[in-house]
Tab-separated table of N, CA, C and O in Angstrom:
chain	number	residue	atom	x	y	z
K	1	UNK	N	62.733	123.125	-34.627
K	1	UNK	CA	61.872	124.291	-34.507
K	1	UNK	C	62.707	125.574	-34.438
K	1	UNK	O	62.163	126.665	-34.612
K	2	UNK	N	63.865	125.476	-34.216
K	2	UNK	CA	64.582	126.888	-33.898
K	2	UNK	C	65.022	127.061	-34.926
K	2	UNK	O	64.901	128.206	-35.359
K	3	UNK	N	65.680	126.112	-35.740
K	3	UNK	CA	66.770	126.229	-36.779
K	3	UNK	C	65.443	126.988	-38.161
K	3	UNK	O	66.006	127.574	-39.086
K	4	UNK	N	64.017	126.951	-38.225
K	4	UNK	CA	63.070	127.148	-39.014
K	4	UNK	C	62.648	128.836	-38.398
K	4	UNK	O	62.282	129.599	-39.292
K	5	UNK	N	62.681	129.405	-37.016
K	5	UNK	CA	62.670	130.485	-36.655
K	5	UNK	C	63.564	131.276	-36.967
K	5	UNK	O	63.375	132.478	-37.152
K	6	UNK	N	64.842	130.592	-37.079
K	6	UNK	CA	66.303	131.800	-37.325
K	6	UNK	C	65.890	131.996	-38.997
K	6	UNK	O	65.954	133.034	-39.655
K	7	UNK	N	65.458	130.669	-39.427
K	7	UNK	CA	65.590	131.282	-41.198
K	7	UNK	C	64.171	132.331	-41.506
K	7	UNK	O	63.998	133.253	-42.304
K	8	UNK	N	63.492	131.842	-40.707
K	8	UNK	CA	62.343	133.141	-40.847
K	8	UNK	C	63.109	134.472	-40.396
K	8	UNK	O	63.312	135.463	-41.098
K	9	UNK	N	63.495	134.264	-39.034
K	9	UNK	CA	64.447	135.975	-39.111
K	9	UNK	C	65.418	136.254	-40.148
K	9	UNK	O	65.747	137.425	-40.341
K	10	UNK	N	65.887	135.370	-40.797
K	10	UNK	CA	67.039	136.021	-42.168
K	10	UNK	C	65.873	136.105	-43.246
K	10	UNK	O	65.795	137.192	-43.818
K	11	UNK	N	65.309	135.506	-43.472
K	11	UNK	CA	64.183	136.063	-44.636
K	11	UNK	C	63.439	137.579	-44.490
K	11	UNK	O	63.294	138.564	-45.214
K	12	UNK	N	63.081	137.204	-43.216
K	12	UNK	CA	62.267	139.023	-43.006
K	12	UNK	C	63.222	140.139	-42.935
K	12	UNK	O	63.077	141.337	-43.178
K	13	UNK	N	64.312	139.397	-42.511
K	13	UNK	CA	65.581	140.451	-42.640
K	13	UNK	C	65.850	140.730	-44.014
K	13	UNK	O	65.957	141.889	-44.416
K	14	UNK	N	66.008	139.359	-45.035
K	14	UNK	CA	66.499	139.783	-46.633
K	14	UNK	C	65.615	140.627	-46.846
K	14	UNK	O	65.929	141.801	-47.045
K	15	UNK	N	63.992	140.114	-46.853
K	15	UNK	CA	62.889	141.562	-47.185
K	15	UNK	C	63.259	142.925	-47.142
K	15	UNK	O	63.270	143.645	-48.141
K	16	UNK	N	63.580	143.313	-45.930
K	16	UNK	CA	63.221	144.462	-45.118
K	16	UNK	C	64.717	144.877	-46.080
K	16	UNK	O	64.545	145.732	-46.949
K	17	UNK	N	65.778	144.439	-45.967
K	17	UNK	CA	67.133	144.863	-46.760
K	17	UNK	C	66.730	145.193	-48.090
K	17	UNK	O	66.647	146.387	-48.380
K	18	UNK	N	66.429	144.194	-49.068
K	18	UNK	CA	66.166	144.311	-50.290
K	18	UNK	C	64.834	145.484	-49.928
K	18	UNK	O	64.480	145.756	-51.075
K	19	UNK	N	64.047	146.197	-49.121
K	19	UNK	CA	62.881	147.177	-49.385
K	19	UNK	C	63.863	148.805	-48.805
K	19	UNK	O	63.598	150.004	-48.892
K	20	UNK	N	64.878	148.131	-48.306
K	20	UNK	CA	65.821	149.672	-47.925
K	20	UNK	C	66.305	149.907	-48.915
K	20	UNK	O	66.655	151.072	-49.107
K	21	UNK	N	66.511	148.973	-49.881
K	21	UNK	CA	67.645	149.490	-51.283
K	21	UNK	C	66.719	150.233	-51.963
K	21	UNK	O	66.946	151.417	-52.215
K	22	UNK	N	65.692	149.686	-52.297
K	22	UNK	CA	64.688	150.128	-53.141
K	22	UNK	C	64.323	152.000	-52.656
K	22	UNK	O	64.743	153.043	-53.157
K	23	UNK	N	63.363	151.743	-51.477
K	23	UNK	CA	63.157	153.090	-50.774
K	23	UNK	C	64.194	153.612	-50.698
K	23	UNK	O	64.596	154.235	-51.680
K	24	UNK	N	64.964	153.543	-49.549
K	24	UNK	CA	65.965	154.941	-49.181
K	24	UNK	C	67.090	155.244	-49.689
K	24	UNK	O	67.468	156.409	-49.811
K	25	UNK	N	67.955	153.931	-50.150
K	25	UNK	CA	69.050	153.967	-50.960
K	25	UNK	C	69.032	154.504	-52.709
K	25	UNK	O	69.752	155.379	-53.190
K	26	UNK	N	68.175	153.832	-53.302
K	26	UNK	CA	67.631	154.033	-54.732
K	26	UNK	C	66.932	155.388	-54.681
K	26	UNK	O	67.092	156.315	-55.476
K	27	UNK	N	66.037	155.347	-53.490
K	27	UNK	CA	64.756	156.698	-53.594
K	27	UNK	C	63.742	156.014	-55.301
K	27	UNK	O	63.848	156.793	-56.249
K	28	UNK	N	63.206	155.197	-55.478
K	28	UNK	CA	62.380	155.087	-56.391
K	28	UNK	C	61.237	154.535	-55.970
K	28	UNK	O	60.629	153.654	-56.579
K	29	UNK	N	60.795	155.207	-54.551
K	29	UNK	CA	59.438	154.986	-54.411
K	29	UNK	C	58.238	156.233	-54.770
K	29	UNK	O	57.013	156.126	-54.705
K	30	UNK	N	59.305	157.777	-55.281
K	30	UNK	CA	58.952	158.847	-55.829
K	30	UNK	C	59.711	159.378	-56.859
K	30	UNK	O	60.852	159.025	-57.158
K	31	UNK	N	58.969	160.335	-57.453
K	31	UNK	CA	60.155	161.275	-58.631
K	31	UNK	C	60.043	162.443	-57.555
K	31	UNK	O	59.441	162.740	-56.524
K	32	UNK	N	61.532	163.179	-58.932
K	32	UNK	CA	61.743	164.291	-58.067
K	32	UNK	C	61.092	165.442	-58.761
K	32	UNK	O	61.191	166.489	-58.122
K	33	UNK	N	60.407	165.540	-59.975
K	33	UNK	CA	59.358	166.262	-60.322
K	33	UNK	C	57.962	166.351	-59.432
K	33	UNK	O	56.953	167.033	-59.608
K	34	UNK	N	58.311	165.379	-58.395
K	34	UNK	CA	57.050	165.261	-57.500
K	34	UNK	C	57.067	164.714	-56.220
K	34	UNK	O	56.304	163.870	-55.750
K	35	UNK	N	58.072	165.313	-55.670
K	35	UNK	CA	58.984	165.071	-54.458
K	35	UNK	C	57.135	165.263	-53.091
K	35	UNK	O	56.720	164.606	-52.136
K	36	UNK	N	56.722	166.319	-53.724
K	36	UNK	CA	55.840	166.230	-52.314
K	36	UNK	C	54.159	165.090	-52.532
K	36	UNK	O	53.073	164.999	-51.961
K	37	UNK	N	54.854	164.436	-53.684
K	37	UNK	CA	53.810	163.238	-53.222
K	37	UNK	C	54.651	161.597	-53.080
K	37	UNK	O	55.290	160.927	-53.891
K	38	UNK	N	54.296	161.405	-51.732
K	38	UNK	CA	55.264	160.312	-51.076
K	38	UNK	C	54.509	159.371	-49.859
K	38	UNK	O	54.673	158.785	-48.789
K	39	UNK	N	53.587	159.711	-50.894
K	39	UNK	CA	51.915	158.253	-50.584
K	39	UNK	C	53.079	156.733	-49.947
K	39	UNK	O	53.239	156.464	-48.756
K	40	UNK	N	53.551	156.179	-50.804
K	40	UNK	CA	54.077	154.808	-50.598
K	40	UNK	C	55.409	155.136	-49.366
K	40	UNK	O	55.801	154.263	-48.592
K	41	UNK	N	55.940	156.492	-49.394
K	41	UNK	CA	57.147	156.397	-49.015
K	41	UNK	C	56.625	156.535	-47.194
K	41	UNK	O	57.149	155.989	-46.223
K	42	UNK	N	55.335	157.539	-47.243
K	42	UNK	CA	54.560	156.993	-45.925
K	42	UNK	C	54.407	155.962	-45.536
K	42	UNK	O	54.989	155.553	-44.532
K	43	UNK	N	53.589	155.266	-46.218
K	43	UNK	CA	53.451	154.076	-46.185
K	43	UNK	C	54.295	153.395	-45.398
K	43	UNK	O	54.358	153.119	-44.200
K	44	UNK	N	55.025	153.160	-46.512
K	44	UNK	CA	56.263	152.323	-45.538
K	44	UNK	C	56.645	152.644	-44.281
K	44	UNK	O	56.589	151.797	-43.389
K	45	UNK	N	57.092	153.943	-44.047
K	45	UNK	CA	57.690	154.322	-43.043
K	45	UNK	C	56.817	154.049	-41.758
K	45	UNK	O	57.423	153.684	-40.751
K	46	UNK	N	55.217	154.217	-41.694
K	46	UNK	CA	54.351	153.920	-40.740
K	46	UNK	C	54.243	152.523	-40.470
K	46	UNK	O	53.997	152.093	-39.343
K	47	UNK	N	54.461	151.624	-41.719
K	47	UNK	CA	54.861	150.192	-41.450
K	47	UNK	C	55.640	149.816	-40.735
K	47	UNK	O	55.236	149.027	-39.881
K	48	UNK	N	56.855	150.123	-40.734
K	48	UNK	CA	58.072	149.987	-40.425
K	48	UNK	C	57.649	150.634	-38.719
K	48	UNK	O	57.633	149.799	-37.815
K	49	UNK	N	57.367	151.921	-38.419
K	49	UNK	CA	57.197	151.860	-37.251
K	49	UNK	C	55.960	150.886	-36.027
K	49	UNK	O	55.974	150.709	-34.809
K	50	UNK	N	55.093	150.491	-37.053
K	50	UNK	CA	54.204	149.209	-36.272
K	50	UNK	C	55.095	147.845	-36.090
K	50	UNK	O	54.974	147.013	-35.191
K	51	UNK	N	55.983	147.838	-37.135
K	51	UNK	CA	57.070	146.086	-37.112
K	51	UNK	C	57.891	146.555	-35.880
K	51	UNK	O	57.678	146.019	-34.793
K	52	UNK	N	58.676	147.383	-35.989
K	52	UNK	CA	59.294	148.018	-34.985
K	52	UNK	C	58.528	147.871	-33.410
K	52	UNK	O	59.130	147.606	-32.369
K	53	UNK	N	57.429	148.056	-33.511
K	53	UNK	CA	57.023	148.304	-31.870
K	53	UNK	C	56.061	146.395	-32.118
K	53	UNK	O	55.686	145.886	-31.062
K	54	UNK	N	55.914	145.969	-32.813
K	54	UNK	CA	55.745	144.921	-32.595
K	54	UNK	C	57.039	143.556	-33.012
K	54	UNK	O	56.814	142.346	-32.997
K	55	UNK	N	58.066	144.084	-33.280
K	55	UNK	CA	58.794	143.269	-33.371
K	55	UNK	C	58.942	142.148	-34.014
K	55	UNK	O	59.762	141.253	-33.811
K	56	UNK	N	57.856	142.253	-35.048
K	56	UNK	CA	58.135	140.818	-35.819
K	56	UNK	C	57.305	141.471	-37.251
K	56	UNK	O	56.274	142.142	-37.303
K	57	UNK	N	58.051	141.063	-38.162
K	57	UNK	CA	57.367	141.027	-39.719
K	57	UNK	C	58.030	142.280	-40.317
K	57	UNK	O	58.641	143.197	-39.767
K	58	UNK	N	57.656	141.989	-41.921
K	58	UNK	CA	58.619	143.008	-42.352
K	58	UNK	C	57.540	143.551	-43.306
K	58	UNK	O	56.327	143.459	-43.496
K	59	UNK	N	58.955	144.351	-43.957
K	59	UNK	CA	57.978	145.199	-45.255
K	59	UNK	C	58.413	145.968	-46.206
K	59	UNK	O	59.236	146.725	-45.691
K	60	UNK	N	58.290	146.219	-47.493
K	60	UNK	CA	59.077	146.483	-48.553
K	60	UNK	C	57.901	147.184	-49.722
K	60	UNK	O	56.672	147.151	-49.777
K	61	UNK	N	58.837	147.735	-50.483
K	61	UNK	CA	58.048	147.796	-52.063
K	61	UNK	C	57.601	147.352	-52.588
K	61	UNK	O	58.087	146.271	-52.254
K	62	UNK	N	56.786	147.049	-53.470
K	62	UNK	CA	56.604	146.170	-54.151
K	62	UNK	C	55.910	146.003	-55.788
K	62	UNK	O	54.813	146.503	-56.033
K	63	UNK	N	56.459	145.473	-56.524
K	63	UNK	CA	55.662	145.785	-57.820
K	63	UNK	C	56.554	147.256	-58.317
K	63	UNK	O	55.764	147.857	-59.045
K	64	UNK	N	57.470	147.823	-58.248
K	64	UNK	CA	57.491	148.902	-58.949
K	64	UNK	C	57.227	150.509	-58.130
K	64	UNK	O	56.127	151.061	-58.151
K	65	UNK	N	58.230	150.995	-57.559
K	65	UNK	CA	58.498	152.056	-56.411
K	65	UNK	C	57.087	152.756	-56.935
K	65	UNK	O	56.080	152.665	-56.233
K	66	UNK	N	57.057	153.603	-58.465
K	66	UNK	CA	56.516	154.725	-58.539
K	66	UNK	C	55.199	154.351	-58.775
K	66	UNK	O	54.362	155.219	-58.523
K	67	UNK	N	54.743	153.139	-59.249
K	67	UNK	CA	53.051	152.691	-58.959
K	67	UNK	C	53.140	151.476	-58.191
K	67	UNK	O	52.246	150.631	-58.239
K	68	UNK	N	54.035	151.363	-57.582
K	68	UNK	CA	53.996	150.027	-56.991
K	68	UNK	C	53.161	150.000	-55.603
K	68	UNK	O	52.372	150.920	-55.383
K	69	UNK	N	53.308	149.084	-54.783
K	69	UNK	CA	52.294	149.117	-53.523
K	69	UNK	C	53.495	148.479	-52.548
K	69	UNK	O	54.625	148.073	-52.820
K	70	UNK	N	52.860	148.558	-51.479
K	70	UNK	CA	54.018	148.375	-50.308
K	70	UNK	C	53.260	146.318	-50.318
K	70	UNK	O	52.201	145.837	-50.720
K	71	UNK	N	54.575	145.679	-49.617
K	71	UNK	CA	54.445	144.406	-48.901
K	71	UNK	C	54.394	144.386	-47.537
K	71	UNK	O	55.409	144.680	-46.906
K	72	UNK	N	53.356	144.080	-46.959
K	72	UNK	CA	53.931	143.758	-45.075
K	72	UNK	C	53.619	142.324	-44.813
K	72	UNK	O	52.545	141.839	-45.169
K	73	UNK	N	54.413	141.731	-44.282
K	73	UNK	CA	54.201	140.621	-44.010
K	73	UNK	C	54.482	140.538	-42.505
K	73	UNK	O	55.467	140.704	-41.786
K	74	UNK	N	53.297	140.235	-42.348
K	74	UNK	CA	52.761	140.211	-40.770
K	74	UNK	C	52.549	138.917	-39.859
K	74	UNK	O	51.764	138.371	-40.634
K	75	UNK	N	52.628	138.236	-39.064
K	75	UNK	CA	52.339	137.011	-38.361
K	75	UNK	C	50.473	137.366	-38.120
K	75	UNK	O	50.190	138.393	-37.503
K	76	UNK	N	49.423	136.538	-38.597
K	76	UNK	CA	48.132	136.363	-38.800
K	76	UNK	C	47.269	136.924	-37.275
K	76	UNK	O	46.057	137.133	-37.331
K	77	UNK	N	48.098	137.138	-35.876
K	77	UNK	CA	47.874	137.928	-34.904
K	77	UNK	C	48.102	139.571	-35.058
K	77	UNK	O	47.600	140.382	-34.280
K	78	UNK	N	48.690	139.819	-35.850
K	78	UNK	CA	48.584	141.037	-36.051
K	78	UNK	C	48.342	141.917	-37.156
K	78	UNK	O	49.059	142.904	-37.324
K	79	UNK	N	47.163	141.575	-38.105
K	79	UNK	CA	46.895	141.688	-38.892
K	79	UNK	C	45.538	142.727	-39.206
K	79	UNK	O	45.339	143.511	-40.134
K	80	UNK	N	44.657	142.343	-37.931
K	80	UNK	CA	43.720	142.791	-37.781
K	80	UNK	C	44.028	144.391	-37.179
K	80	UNK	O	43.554	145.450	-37.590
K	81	UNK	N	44.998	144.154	-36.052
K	81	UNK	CA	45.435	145.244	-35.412
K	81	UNK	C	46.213	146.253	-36.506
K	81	UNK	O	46.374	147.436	-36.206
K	82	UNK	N	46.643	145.773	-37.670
K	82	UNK	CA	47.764	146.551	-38.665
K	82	UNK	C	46.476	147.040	-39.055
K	82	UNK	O	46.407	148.235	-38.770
K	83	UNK	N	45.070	146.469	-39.768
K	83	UNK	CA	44.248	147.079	-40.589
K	83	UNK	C	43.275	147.871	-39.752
K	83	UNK	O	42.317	148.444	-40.272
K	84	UNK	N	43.540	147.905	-38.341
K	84	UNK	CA	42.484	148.939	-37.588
K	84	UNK	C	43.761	150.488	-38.036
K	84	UNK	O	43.305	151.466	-38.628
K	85	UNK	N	44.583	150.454	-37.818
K	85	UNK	CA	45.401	151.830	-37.436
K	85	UNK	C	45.959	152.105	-39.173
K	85	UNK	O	46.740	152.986	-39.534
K	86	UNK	N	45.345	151.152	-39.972
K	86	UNK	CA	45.124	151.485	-41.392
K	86	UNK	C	44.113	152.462	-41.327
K	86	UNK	O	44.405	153.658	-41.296
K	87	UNK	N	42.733	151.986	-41.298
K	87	UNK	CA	41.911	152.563	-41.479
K	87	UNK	C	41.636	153.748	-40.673
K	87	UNK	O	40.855	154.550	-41.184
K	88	UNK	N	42.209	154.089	-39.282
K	88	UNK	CA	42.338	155.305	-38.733
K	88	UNK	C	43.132	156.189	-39.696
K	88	UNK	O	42.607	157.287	-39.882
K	89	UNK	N	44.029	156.015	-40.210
K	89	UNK	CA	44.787	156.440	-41.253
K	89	UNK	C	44.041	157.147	-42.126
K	89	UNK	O	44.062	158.348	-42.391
K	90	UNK	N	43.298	156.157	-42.593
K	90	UNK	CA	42.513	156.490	-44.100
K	90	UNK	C	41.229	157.320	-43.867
K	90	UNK	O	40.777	157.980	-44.803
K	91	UNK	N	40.538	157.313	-42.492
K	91	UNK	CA	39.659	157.650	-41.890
K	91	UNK	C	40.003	159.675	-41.805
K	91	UNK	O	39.128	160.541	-41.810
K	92	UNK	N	41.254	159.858	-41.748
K	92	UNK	CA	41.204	161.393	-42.210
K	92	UNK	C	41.724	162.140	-43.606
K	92	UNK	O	42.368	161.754	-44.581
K	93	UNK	N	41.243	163.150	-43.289
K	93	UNK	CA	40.806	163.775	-44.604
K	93	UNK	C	42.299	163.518	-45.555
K	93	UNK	O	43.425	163.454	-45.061
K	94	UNK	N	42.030	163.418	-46.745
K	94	UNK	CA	43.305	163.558	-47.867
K	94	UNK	C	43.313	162.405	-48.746
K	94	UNK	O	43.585	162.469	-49.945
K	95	UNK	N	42.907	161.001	-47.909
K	95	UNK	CA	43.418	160.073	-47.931
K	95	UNK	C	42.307	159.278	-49.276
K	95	UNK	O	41.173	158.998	-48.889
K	96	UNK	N	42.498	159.096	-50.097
K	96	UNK	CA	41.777	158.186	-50.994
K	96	UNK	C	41.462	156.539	-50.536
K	96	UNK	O	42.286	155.679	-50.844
K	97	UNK	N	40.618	156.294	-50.028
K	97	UNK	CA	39.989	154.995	-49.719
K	97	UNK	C	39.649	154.332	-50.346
K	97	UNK	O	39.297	153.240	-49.899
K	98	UNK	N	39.564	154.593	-51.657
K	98	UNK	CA	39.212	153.333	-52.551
K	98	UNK	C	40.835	152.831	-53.009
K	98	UNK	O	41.201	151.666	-53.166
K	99	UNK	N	41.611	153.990	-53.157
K	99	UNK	CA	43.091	153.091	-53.664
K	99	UNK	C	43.334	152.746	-52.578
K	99	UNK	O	43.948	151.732	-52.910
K	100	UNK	N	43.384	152.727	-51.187
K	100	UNK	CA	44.019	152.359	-50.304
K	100	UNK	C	43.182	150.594	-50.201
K	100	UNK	O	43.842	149.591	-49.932
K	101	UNK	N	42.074	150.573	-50.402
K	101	UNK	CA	40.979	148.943	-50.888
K	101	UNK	C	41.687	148.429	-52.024
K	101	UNK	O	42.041	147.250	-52.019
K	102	UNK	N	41.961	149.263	-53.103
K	102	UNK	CA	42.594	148.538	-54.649
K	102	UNK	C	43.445	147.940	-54.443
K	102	UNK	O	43.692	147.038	-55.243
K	103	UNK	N	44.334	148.133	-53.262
K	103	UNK	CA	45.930	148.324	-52.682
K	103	UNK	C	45.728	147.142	-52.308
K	103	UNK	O	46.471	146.483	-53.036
K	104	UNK	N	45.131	146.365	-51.554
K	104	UNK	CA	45.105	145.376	-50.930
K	104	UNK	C	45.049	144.007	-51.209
K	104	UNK	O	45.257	143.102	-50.400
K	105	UNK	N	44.669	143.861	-52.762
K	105	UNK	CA	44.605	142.320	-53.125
K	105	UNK	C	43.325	141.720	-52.736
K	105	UNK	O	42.626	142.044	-51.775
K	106	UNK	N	43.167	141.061	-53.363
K	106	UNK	CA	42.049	140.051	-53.293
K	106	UNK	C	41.412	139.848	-51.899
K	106	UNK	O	40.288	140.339	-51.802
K	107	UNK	N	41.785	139.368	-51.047
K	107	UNK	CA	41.452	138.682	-49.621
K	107	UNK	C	41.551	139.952	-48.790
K	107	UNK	O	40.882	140.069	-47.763
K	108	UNK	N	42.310	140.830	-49.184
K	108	UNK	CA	42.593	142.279	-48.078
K	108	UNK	C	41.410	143.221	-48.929
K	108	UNK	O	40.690	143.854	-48.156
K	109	UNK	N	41.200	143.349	-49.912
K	109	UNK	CA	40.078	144.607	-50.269
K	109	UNK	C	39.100	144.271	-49.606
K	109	UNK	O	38.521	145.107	-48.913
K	110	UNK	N	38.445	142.201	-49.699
K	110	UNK	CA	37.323	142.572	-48.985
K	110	UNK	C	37.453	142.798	-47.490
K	110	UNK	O	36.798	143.455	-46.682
K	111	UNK	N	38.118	142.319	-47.438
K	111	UNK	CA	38.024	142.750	-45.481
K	111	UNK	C	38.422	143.863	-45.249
K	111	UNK	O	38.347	144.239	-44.080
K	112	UNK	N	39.008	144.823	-46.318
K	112	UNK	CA	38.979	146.363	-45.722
K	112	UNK	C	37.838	146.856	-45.965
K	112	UNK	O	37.227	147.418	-45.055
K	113	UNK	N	37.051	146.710	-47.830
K	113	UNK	CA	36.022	146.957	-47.492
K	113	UNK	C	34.949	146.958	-46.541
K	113	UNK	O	34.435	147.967	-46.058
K	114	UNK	N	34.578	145.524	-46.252
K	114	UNK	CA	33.771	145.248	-45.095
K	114	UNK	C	33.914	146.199	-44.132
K	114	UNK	O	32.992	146.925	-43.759
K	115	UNK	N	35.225	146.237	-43.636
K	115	UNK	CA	35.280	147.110	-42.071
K	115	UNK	C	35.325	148.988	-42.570
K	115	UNK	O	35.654	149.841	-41.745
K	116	UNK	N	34.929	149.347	-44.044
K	116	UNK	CA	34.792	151.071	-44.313
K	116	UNK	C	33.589	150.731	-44.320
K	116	UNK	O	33.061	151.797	-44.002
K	117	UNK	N	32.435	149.715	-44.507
K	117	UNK	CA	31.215	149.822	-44.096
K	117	UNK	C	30.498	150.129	-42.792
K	117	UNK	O	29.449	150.648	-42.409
K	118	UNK	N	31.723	149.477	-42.240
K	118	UNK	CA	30.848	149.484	-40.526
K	118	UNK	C	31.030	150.648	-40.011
K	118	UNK	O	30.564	150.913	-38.903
């Protein structure tokens, strides 16, 4: 059981490495013709501070910096809690809510949908 926990911490670790090259090292999660839109580069960074204060799971680019969508991979306890302080997110003004639903994949649009209904 331990020796299967450490390789989960080097995996979420390779993630999170391979999503620093991409974002901060590369910078190709924006152009610089359009430096002040940095939708994904938020993204991440607000990710990164929920893994951070919860301490487990990672998160990266994905698909392609400049239309690509972010990865978080979360332990199934904190999932619900990631998509409440999503939707506070999305809940003020600026924020496009239907790409932030498109964003999500199959199993995540409907359950974000569902919860922009309620």
């Amino acid at each position: 059981m331990l020796f299967r926990q450490v390789l989960v911490l080097f995996f979420l670790a390779g993630i999170t490495a391979s999503g620093n090259s991409s974002w901060k090292w590369l910078q190709n999660c924006y152009t610089n013709s359009s430096v002040q839109e940095q939708g994904i580069s938020v993204a991440l960074a607000l990710t990164e501070l929920f893994i951070a204060d919860k301490k487990r799971g990672a998160c990266r680019i994905h698909g392609g910096g400049f239309a690509g969508v972010i990865m978080a991979m979360l332990p199934n306890d904190l999932v619900d809690e990631y998509v409440e302080e999503w939707l506070g997110i999305v809940a003020q003004d600026g924020y496009d809510r239907e790409k932030v639903i498109a964003g999500c994949g199959d199993n995540g649009r409907e359950i974000l949908a569902e919860r922009l209904e309620e």
